[in-house]
């Protein structure tokens, strides 16, 4: 016999947990069901309130038993299928759950290199991180090849010590998905200075400045299968489980720009000039063959939509569920939030764009919950989509990103209408971007204490043309200047 709930949320990651708990709060007389294959759920904790519109967040794991929402029913299972006409979900156990409205928070899964090797490990979620830690411990690791250029690759490279790392970067600088070339170089230089004598960094295929000889050839990549578990995304401290290697060996980081991974073969080969064989060989797009103990693949994600009925939902080019300004999909009473959805059109404010981050998972999930219960607060919460903000750490440095910090969406604007100013010291980096004299975005590295005033200047739209680079003069107190 089917069970019926007013609201059902699918997924126990950050988006699912935030959405379900807010539904319980905003609709205390309604019945809310959270479906997740594991009783350990991911949720958000605010580490620090940085500005009125920006929080530094961390992801924590909590057992569902710790949630005291009286109107919440937890079902440990996975969703097998969705029938939107009958408004029902069939679970893996055969259980049928009917809903009034449902929120799909099934996240995303790692893109996978089509190479057949037990020594190629794809990393994106909790389960894959555990497998990587076990493999590192087993392999008596001397050298690893890291393929990828996003946040996870940056964390892997930053954490591994006492091994040789060959970092294969498809772009002209590291961290291309979040960072521009100047910030990238500053962080890498800081990393070298802070680890002087412990980490030796070499760079090939470019110095991080130019475009370099970009190669089109790359190992074939596929979207993940519709895994019923929808494993949870990594938390901020996932690399703590990495084993400790012999630090006396030192750490050698070889950054290879403008190259991609073409193939991996399990055969004893040595790198040119080396006298030993390795268990696995990574073949790069320029033909170079790199012997290693392990290949770690961190090449992005695909939204988990492949389990949904084919042709029923409107999907974006990146495979995510297209949603309306109220977070509703193309199917009535079916909402989506977090990594599984794609934000487009009217929902995007002038200085906002989507990156699949914990902060946006929380924001979209809570907004979806308000919209599902027709909350009057929804009109206020959609202001969060006006300005992109993100606080993170790379190579031990605090990084704050505000607005269109790298000119996202401004590509068609005339170059003469855009200007940027930079201030850099040994420990900090600040760059602002203006369009026709009005601040559009900023990137801050280190402790600058400028995030609040720059955020306010973006939102206010004040014409700053007459100030020029003086606005970043360290002798000028911006907060008083524009008070």
Coordinates of C-alpha atoms in Angstrom, one line a residue:
X1 CA 0.0 0.0 0.0
X2 CA 1.3 3.4 -0.9
X3 CA 2.3 6.0 1.7
X4 CA 1.4 9.6 1.0
X5 CA 3.3 12.7 2.1
X6 CA 2.7 16.4 1.5
X7 CA 6.4 16.9 0.6
X8 CA 9.0 14.4 -0.5
X9 CA 12.7 15.2 -0.8
X10 CA 15.1 12.8 -2.7
X11 CA 18.7 12.9 -1.6
X12 CA 20.6 13.1 1.7
X13 CA 23.4 15.5 0.6
X14 CA 23.6 19.2 1.5
X15 CA 20.7 20.2 -0.8
X16 CA 18.4 17.4 0.3
X17 CA 19.0 17.9 4.0
X18 CA 18.6 21.7 3.9
X19 CA 15.4 21.5 1.8
X20 CA 13.8 18.8 4.0
X21 CA 14.5 20.6 7.3
X22 CA 13.3 23.9 6.0
X23 CA 10.1 22.3 4.8
X24 CA 9.5 20.9 8.2
X25 CA 10.0 24.4 9.8
X26 CA 7.9 26.4 7.3
X27 CA 5.1 23.8 7.1
X28 CA 5.0 22.3 10.6
X29 CA 1.5 20.7 10.1
X30 CA 2.6 19.1 6.8
X31 CA 4.1 15.7 6.4
X32 CA 7.7 15.7 5.0
X33 CA 9.6 12.6 3.8
X34 CA 13.3 12.5 3.1
X35 CA 14.5 9.5 1.1
X36 CA 18.3 8.7 1.2
X37 CA 20.2 5.4 0.9
X38 CA 22.3 6.2 4.0
X39 CA 21.4 7.4 7.5
X40 CA 24.5 9.6 7.7
X41 CA 23.4 12.9 6.0
X42 CA 25.4 15.9 4.9
X43 CA 24.4 19.4 6.1
X44 CA 25.9 22.8 6.3
X45 CA 27.5 24.6 9.3
X46 CA 28.3 28.3 9.1
X47 CA 31.9 28.8 10.2
X48 CA 31.8 32.6 10.0
X49 CA 29.5 35.3 8.9
X50 CA 31.8 37.2 6.4
X51 CA 29.3 39.9 5.1
X52 CA 25.6 40.3 4.9
X53 CA 25.5 38.2 1.8
X54 CA 28.4 35.8 2.4
X55 CA 29.1 33.0 4.8
X56 CA 32.2 30.8 5.2
X57 CA 30.7 27.3 5.3
X58 CA 31.8 23.8 6.2
X59 CA 30.0 20.6 5.5
X60 CA 29.3 18.2 8.4
X61 CA 27.9 14.7 8.6
X62 CA 25.1 14.0 11.0
X63 CA 23.1 10.9 11.7
X64 CA 19.4 11.3 10.9
X65 CA 18.6 10.3 14.5
X66 CA 20.0 13.7 15.5
X67 CA 17.3 15.6 13.7
X68 CA 14.4 16.4 15.9
X69 CA 11.8 17.6 13.4
X70 CA 8.5 16.1 14.5
X71 CA 7.0 16.1 11.1
X72 CA 9.9 14.5 9.3
X73 CA 9.8 10.8 8.2
X74 CA 13.1 9.4 7.0
X75 CA 13.2 6.5 4.6
X76 CA 16.5 4.6 4.1
X77 CA 16.2 3.6 0.5
X78 CA 16.9 4.8 -3.1
X79 CA 14.4 5.9 -5.7
X80 CA 14.0 3.5 -8.6
X81 CA 11.6 5.5 -10.7
X82 CA 9.3 8.5 -10.7
X83 CA 5.8 8.6 -12.1
X84 CA 4.9 12.3 -12.3
X85 CA 1.4 11.7 -13.6
X86 CA 0.5 9.5 -10.6
X87 CA 2.7 11.7 -8.4
X88 CA 4.5 8.7 -6.9
X89 CA 8.0 7.3 -6.4
X90 CA 8.9 3.6 -6.5
X91 CA 11.8 2.8 -4.2
X92 CA 14.4 0.1 -4.6
X93 CA 12.7 -2.0 -2.0
X94 CA 9.4 -1.9 -3.9
X95 CA 7.9 0.6 -1.5
X96 CA 5.6 3.2 -3.1
X97 CA 5.7 6.8 -1.9
X98 CA 3.1 9.3 -3.1
X99 CA 3.7 13.1 -2.9
X100 CA 2.0 16.4 -3.2
X101 CA 5.2 18.1 -4.2
X102 CA 8.7 16.6 -4.6
X103 CA 12.1 18.1 -4.6
X104 CA 14.9 16.2 -6.5
X105 CA 18.2 16.8 -4.7
X106 CA 20.1 13.9 -6.2
X107 CA 23.4 15.8 -6.8
X108 CA 26.0 15.0 -9.4
X109 CA 28.4 12.1 -10.0
X110 CA 32.0 12.3 -11.3
X111 CA 32.7 12.1 -15.0
X112 CA 34.7 9.0 -15.7
X113 CA 37.6 8.4 -18.0
X114 CA 36.9 5.3 -20.2
X115 CA 40.1 3.5 -19.3
X116 CA 40.1 0.0 -17.9
X117 CA 42.6 0.0 -15.0
X118 CA 42.3 -0.7 -11.3
X119 CA 44.9 1.9 -10.7
X120 CA 42.8 4.7 -12.1
X121 CA 40.7 6.2 -9.3
X122 CA 38.0 8.7 -10.0
X123 CA 37.4 11.1 -7.1
X124 CA 34.3 13.2 -6.3
X125 CA 32.2 11.7 -3.6
X126 CA 32.6 10.2 -0.1
X127 CA 32.9 6.6 -1.3
X128 CA 35.5 7.3 -4.0
X129 CA 37.6 9.3 -1.5
X130 CA 37.7 6.3 0.8
X131 CA 38.8 4.1 -2.0
X132 CA 41.6 6.5 -2.9
X133 CA 42.9 6.6 0.7
X134 CA 42.9 2.8 0.8
X135 CA 44.7 2.6 -2.6
X136 CA 47.3 5.2 -1.5
X137 CA 48.0 3.2 1.7
X138 CA 48.3 -0.1 -0.2
X139 CA 50.4 1.0 -3.1
X140 CA 53.6 2.1 -1.3
X141 CA 53.1 5.1 -3.4
X142 CA 56.1 6.8 -5.0
X143 CA 54.5 8.7 -7.9
X144 CA 50.9 9.6 -8.8
X145 CA 49.5 11.3 -11.9
X146 CA 46.6 13.7 -11.1
X147 CA 44.4 14.5 -14.1
X148 CA 42.0 17.5 -13.6
X149 CA 42.0 21.1 -12.8
X150 CA 39.1 21.8 -10.4
X151 CA 38.8 22.2 -6.6
X152 CA 39.3 18.5 -5.9
X153 CA 42.5 18.3 -7.9
X154 CA 43.8 21.4 -6.1
X155 CA 43.0 19.7 -2.7
X156 CA 44.7 16.4 -3.7
X157 CA 47.9 18.2 -4.8
X158 CA 48.0 20.3 -1.7
X159 CA 47.6 17.4 0.6
X160 CA 50.0 14.7 -0.8
X161 CA 53.4 14.8 0.7
X162 CA 56.5 12.6 0.4
X163 CA 55.6 11.5 -3.2
X164 CA 56.2 12.7 -6.7
X165 CA 53.1 14.2 -8.3
X166 CA 52.7 14.7 -12.1
X167 CA 49.8 17.2 -12.4
X168 CA 48.2 17.1 -15.8
X169 CA 46.4 20.4 -16.4
X170 CA 44.3 20.8 -19.5
X171 CA 44.4 24.5 -19.3
X172 CA 47.1 27.2 -19.3
X173 CA 46.9 27.7 -15.5
X174 CA 45.9 25.7 -12.4
X175 CA 42.4 26.0 -11.0
X176 CA 40.8 27.2 -14.3
X177 CA 37.3 26.4 -13.2
X178 CA 37.4 28.9 -10.4
X179 CA 40.6 31.0 -10.7
X180 CA 42.1 33.2 -13.3
X181 CA 45.7 33.1 -14.3
X182 CA 47.0 35.9 -12.0
X183 CA 45.3 34.4 -8.9
X184 CA 46.5 30.9 -9.9
X185 CA 50.1 32.1 -10.1
X186 CA 49.9 33.9 -6.8
X187 CA 48.6 30.8 -5.0
X188 CA 51.2 28.5 -6.6
X189 CA 54.0 30.9 -5.7
X190 CA 52.7 31.1 -2.1
X191 CA 52.6 27.3 -2.0
X192 CA 56.3 27.2 -3.1
X193 CA 57.4 29.8 -0.6
X194 CA 55.6 28.2 2.3
X195 CA 57.0 24.8 1.6
X196 CA 60.5 25.9 0.6
X197 CA 62.9 23.0 1.1
X198 CA 60.0 20.5 1.4
X199 CA 58.3 20.8 -2.0
X200 CA 60.0 21.2 -5.4
X201 CA 57.8 22.6 -8.1
X202 CA 58.5 22.4 -11.8
X203 CA 56.3 23.6 -14.6
X204 CA 56.2 22.4 -18.2
X205 CA 54.1 23.2 -21.4
X206 CA 53.9 26.9 -20.4
X207 CA 54.5 29.0 -17.3
X208 CA 50.9 29.5 -16.5
X209 CA 50.7 32.8 -18.4
X210 CA 50.0 31.9 -22.0
X211 CA 47.5 29.8 -23.8
X212 CA 50.2 27.3 -24.9
X213 CA 49.8 24.4 -27.4
X214 CA 46.4 23.3 -26.4
X215 CA 45.6 19.7 -27.5
X216 CA 42.1 18.5 -28.6
X217 CA 42.8 14.8 -28.1
X218 CA 41.6 13.5 -24.8
X219 CA 40.6 10.2 -23.2
X220 CA 36.9 9.4 -23.9
X221 CA 34.7 10.5 -21.1
X222 CA 31.3 9.3 -20.2
X223 CA 28.5 10.3 -17.9
X224 CA 28.1 8.1 -14.8
X225 CA 25.4 5.4 -14.8
X226 CA 22.3 6.0 -12.7
X227 CA 23.8 4.7 -9.5
X228 CA 21.0 4.2 -7.0
X229 CA 23.1 5.4 -4.0
X230 CA 23.8 8.9 -5.3
X231 CA 26.9 9.1 -3.1
X232 CA 27.3 12.4 -1.1
X233 CA 29.8 15.0 -2.3
X234 CA 33.0 15.5 -0.4
X235 CA 33.3 17.5 2.7
X236 CA 36.0 20.1 3.4
X237 CA 38.3 17.7 5.4
X238 CA 38.2 14.6 3.2
X239 CA 41.9 14.6 2.6
X240 CA 42.6 14.1 6.3
X241 CA 42.3 10.4 5.7
X242 CA 45.3 10.3 3.3
X243 CA 48.1 8.2 4.6
X244 CA 51.4 9.8 5.7
X245 CA 54.4 8.9 3.5
X246 CA 58.0 9.2 4.3
X247 CA 58.4 13.0 4.3
X248 CA 62.2 12.7 4.2
X249 CA 61.8 11.8 0.5
X250 CA 60.5 15.3 -0.1
X251 CA 57.6 16.2 -2.5
X252 CA 58.1 16.8 -6.1
X253 CA 55.3 18.5 -8.0
X254 CA 55.6 18.5 -11.8
X255 CA 52.9 20.7 -13.3
X256 CA 52.2 19.9 -17.0
X257 CA 50.1 22.6 -18.6
X258 CA 48.0 22.4 -21.8
X259 CA 47.9 18.6 -21.8
X260 CA 45.2 16.0 -21.2
X261 CA 45.1 12.4 -20.3
X262 CA 44.6 10.2 -23.5
X263 CA 44.9 6.7 -22.1
X264 CA 46.2 4.6 -19.2
X265 CA 47.7 1.2 -19.7
X266 CA 48.8 -1.4 -17.1
X267 CA 52.2 -2.3 -18.2
X268 CA 55.8 -2.0 -16.9
X269 CA 57.2 1.2 -18.5
X270 CA 59.7 3.7 -17.4
X271 CA 59.7 7.4 -18.1
X272 CA 62.4 8.5 -20.5
X273 CA 65.7 8.6 -18.7
X274 CA 64.5 6.5 -15.8
X275 CA 65.7 3.0 -15.0
X276 CA 62.7 1.5 -13.2
X277 CA 59.4 0.2 -14.4
X278 CA 56.0 1.4 -13.0
X279 CA 52.7 -0.5 -12.5
X280 CA 50.7 1.8 -14.7
X281 CA 51.5 4.2 -17.6
X282 CA 49.6 7.5 -18.3
X283 CA 49.7 8.6 -21.9
X284 CA 49.3 12.3 -22.4
X285 CA 48.0 14.2 -25.4
X286 CA 51.4 15.2 -26.6
X287 CA 52.5 11.5 -26.7
X288 CA 54.5 11.6 -23.4
X289 CA 54.2 8.4 -21.4
X290 CA 54.4 8.8 -17.6
X291 CA 54.9 5.8 -15.4
X292 CA 53.2 5.9 -12.0
X293 CA 51.7 3.9 -9.1
X294 CA 48.3 5.5 -9.4
X295 CA 46.3 7.8 -11.6
X296 CA 43.8 10.1 -9.8
X297 CA 41.1 11.4 -12.1
X298 CA 39.2 14.6 -11.0
X299 CA 37.6 15.9 -14.2
X300 CA 34.3 17.3 -13.2
X301 CA 30.7 16.0 -12.7
X302 CA 27.4 15.2 -14.5
X303 CA 24.1 15.9 -12.8
X304 CA 22.3 12.8 -11.6
X305 CA 19.4 12.8 -14.0
X306 CA 19.8 9.6 -15.9
X307 CA 17.4 7.7 -13.6
X308 CA 14.5 10.0 -14.6
X309 CA 12.0 8.9 -17.4
X310 CA 13.6 9.8 -20.7
X311 CA 12.1 12.7 -22.5
X312 CA 9.8 13.7 -19.6
X313 CA 12.0 16.6 -18.2
X314 CA 13.6 19.5 -19.9
X315 CA 17.3 19.2 -19.5
X316 CA 20.0 21.8 -20.0
X317 CA 23.1 21.3 -22.2
X318 CA 25.1 20.2 -19.1
X319 CA 22.6 17.5 -18.3
X320 CA 21.0 19.3 -15.4
X321 CA 17.3 19.8 -14.8
X322 CA 16.2 23.2 -16.1
X323 CA 14.2 25.0 -13.4
X324 CA 11.9 28.0 -13.3
X325 CA 12.5 31.1 -11.2
X326 CA 10.6 29.2 -8.4
X327 CA 12.9 26.1 -8.7
X328 CA 10.2 24.1 -10.4
X329 CA 11.2 21.7 -13.2
X330 CA 9.3 21.5 -16.5
X331 CA 7.0 19.0 -14.8
X332 CA 4.4 20.4 -12.4
X333 CA 5.0 19.9 -8.7
X334 CA 8.5 18.5 -9.3
X335 CA 11.2 20.8 -8.0
X336 CA 15.0 20.5 -8.1
X337 CA 17.9 22.0 -6.1
X338 CA 21.6 21.6 -5.7
X339 CA 24.0 20.1 -8.2
X340 CA 21.2 18.3 -10.2
X341 CA 19.6 21.5 -11.4
X342 CA 20.8 24.1 -13.9
X343 CA 20.1 27.8 -13.3
X344 CA 19.3 29.8 -16.4
X345 CA 17.4 32.9 -17.6
X346 CA 15.3 35.0 -15.3
X347 CA 16.5 33.4 -12.1
X348 CA 20.1 34.8 -12.6
X349 CA 20.8 38.3 -11.3
X350 CA 23.2 40.7 -12.9
X351 CA 26.3 39.6 -10.9
X352 CA 25.4 35.9 -10.4
X353 CA 26.3 32.7 -12.2
X354 CA 26.1 29.0 -11.3
X355 CA 29.0 26.9 -10.1
X356 CA 28.1 23.6 -8.3
X357 CA 29.2 24.6 -4.8
X358 CA 28.0 23.8 -1.3
X359 CA 26.9 27.4 -0.9
X360 CA 24.7 27.3 -3.9
X361 CA 23.4 23.8 -2.9
X362 CA 22.2 25.3 0.3
X363 CA 20.8 28.5 -1.3
X364 CA 18.9 26.7 -4.1
X365 CA 17.5 24.1 -1.6
X366 CA 16.2 26.6 0.9
X367 CA 14.7 28.7 -1.9
X368 CA 13.0 25.7 -3.4
X369 CA 11.6 24.8 0.1
X370 CA 10.1 28.4 0.4
X371 CA 8.6 28.1 -3.1
X372 CA 7.1 24.7 -2.4
X373 CA 5.2 26.0 0.6
X374 CA 4.4 29.3 -1.1
X375 CA 6.2 31.2 1.6
X376 CA 6.0 35.0 1.5
X377 CA 9.8 35.0 2.2
X378 CA 10.6 33.6 -1.2
X379 CA 10.4 37.0 -2.8
X380 CA 13.2 38.2 -0.4
X381 CA 15.3 35.1 -0.7
X382 CA 15.6 35.3 -4.5
X383 CA 17.9 38.3 -3.8
X384 CA 20.6 35.7 -3.1
X385 CA 20.7 35.1 -6.9
X386 CA 21.7 38.7 -7.5
X387 CA 25.3 38.3 -6.4
X388 CA 27.7 35.4 -6.7
X389 CA 29.8 34.9 -3.5
X390 CA 32.1 32.2 -2.4
X391 CA 34.7 31.7 0.4
X392 CA 37.2 28.8 0.2
X393 CA 40.8 27.9 0.8
X394 CA 43.4 26.8 -1.8
X395 CA 46.9 25.9 -0.9
X396 CA 46.3 27.1 2.6
X397 CA 45.2 30.5 1.5
X398 CA 41.8 32.1 2.0
X399 CA 40.1 33.0 -1.3
X400 CA 37.0 35.2 -1.6
X401 CA 35.2 35.5 -4.9
X402 CA 32.5 38.1 -5.4
X403 CA 30.3 38.8 -8.4
X404 CA 31.7 38.6 -11.9
X405 CA 35.2 38.4 -10.6
X406 CA 36.7 37.0 -13.8
X407 CA 34.3 38.7 -16.2
X408 CA 31.9 35.9 -16.4
X409 CA 29.1 36.8 -18.8
X410 CA 30.9 40.0 -19.9
X411 CA 32.7 38.5 -22.9
X412 CA 30.6 40.4 -25.4
X413 CA 31.2 43.8 -23.8
X414 CA 33.7 46.0 -25.6
X415 CA 37.2 45.8 -24.1
X416 CA 37.4 49.6 -23.8
X417 CA 34.4 49.5 -21.4
X418 CA 36.1 47.0 -19.0
X419 CA 39.0 47.8 -16.7
X420 CA 40.6 45.9 -13.8
X421 CA 42.9 47.1 -11.0
X422 CA 45.2 44.8 -9.0
X423 CA 47.0 45.1 -5.7
X424 CA 49.5 42.4 -4.7
X425 CA 51.8 41.9 -1.8
X426 CA 53.8 38.9 -0.6
X427 CA 50.7 37.6 1.4
X428 CA 47.7 39.1 -0.3
X429 CA 46.2 39.6 -3.8
X430 CA 43.3 41.9 -4.7
X431 CA 41.8 42.5 -8.1
X432 CA 38.6 44.3 -9.0
X433 CA 36.8 44.4 -12.4
X434 CA 34.7 47.4 -13.5
X435 CA 32.3 47.8 -16.4
X436 CA 31.7 51.4 -17.5
X437 CA 33.0 52.5 -14.1
X438 CA 30.8 50.3 -12.0
X439 CA 32.2 47.5 -10.0
X440 CA 31.2 44.0 -11.3
X441 CA 33.4 41.6 -9.3
X442 CA 36.4 41.1 -7.1
X443 CA 38.8 38.4 -6.0
X444 CA 40.6 38.5 -2.7
X445 CA 43.4 36.2 -1.5
X446 CA 44.6 36.4 2.1
X447 CA 43.3 38.7 4.9
X448 CA 42.4 41.9 3.1
X449 CA 39.4 43.1 5.1
X450 CA 37.9 44.5 1.8
X451 CA 35.1 41.9 1.2
X452 CA 32.3 43.9 2.8
X453 CA 33.0 47.2 1.2
X454 CA 33.6 45.7 -2.2
X455 CA 30.4 43.7 -2.0
X456 CA 28.4 46.9 -1.1
X457 CA 30.0 48.8 -4.0
X458 CA 28.9 46.1 -6.4
X459 CA 25.3 46.0 -5.1
X460 CA 25.1 49.8 -5.0
X461 CA 26.2 50.3 -8.6
X462 CA 28.1 53.5 -7.7
X463 CA 30.2 55.0 -10.6
X464 CA 33.8 54.7 -9.5
X465 CA 35.4 56.0 -12.7
X466 CA 37.0 59.0 -11.2
X467 CA 38.9 57.0 -8.5
X468 CA 40.8 54.7 -10.9
X469 CA 43.4 52.5 -9.3
X470 CA 43.4 54.7 -6.2
X471 CA 40.5 52.7 -4.9
X472 CA 43.0 49.9 -4.1
X473 CA 45.6 52.2 -2.6
X474 CA 46.5 50.6 0.8
X475 CA 46.7 54.1 2.3
X476 CA 43.0 54.6 1.4
X477 CA 40.3 53.3 3.8
X478 CA 37.7 52.2 1.3
X479 CA 35.1 51.7 4.0
X480 CA 35.3 55.4 5.1
X481 CA 36.0 56.6 1.5
X482 CA 32.6 55.4 0.2
X483 CA 30.6 55.6 3.5

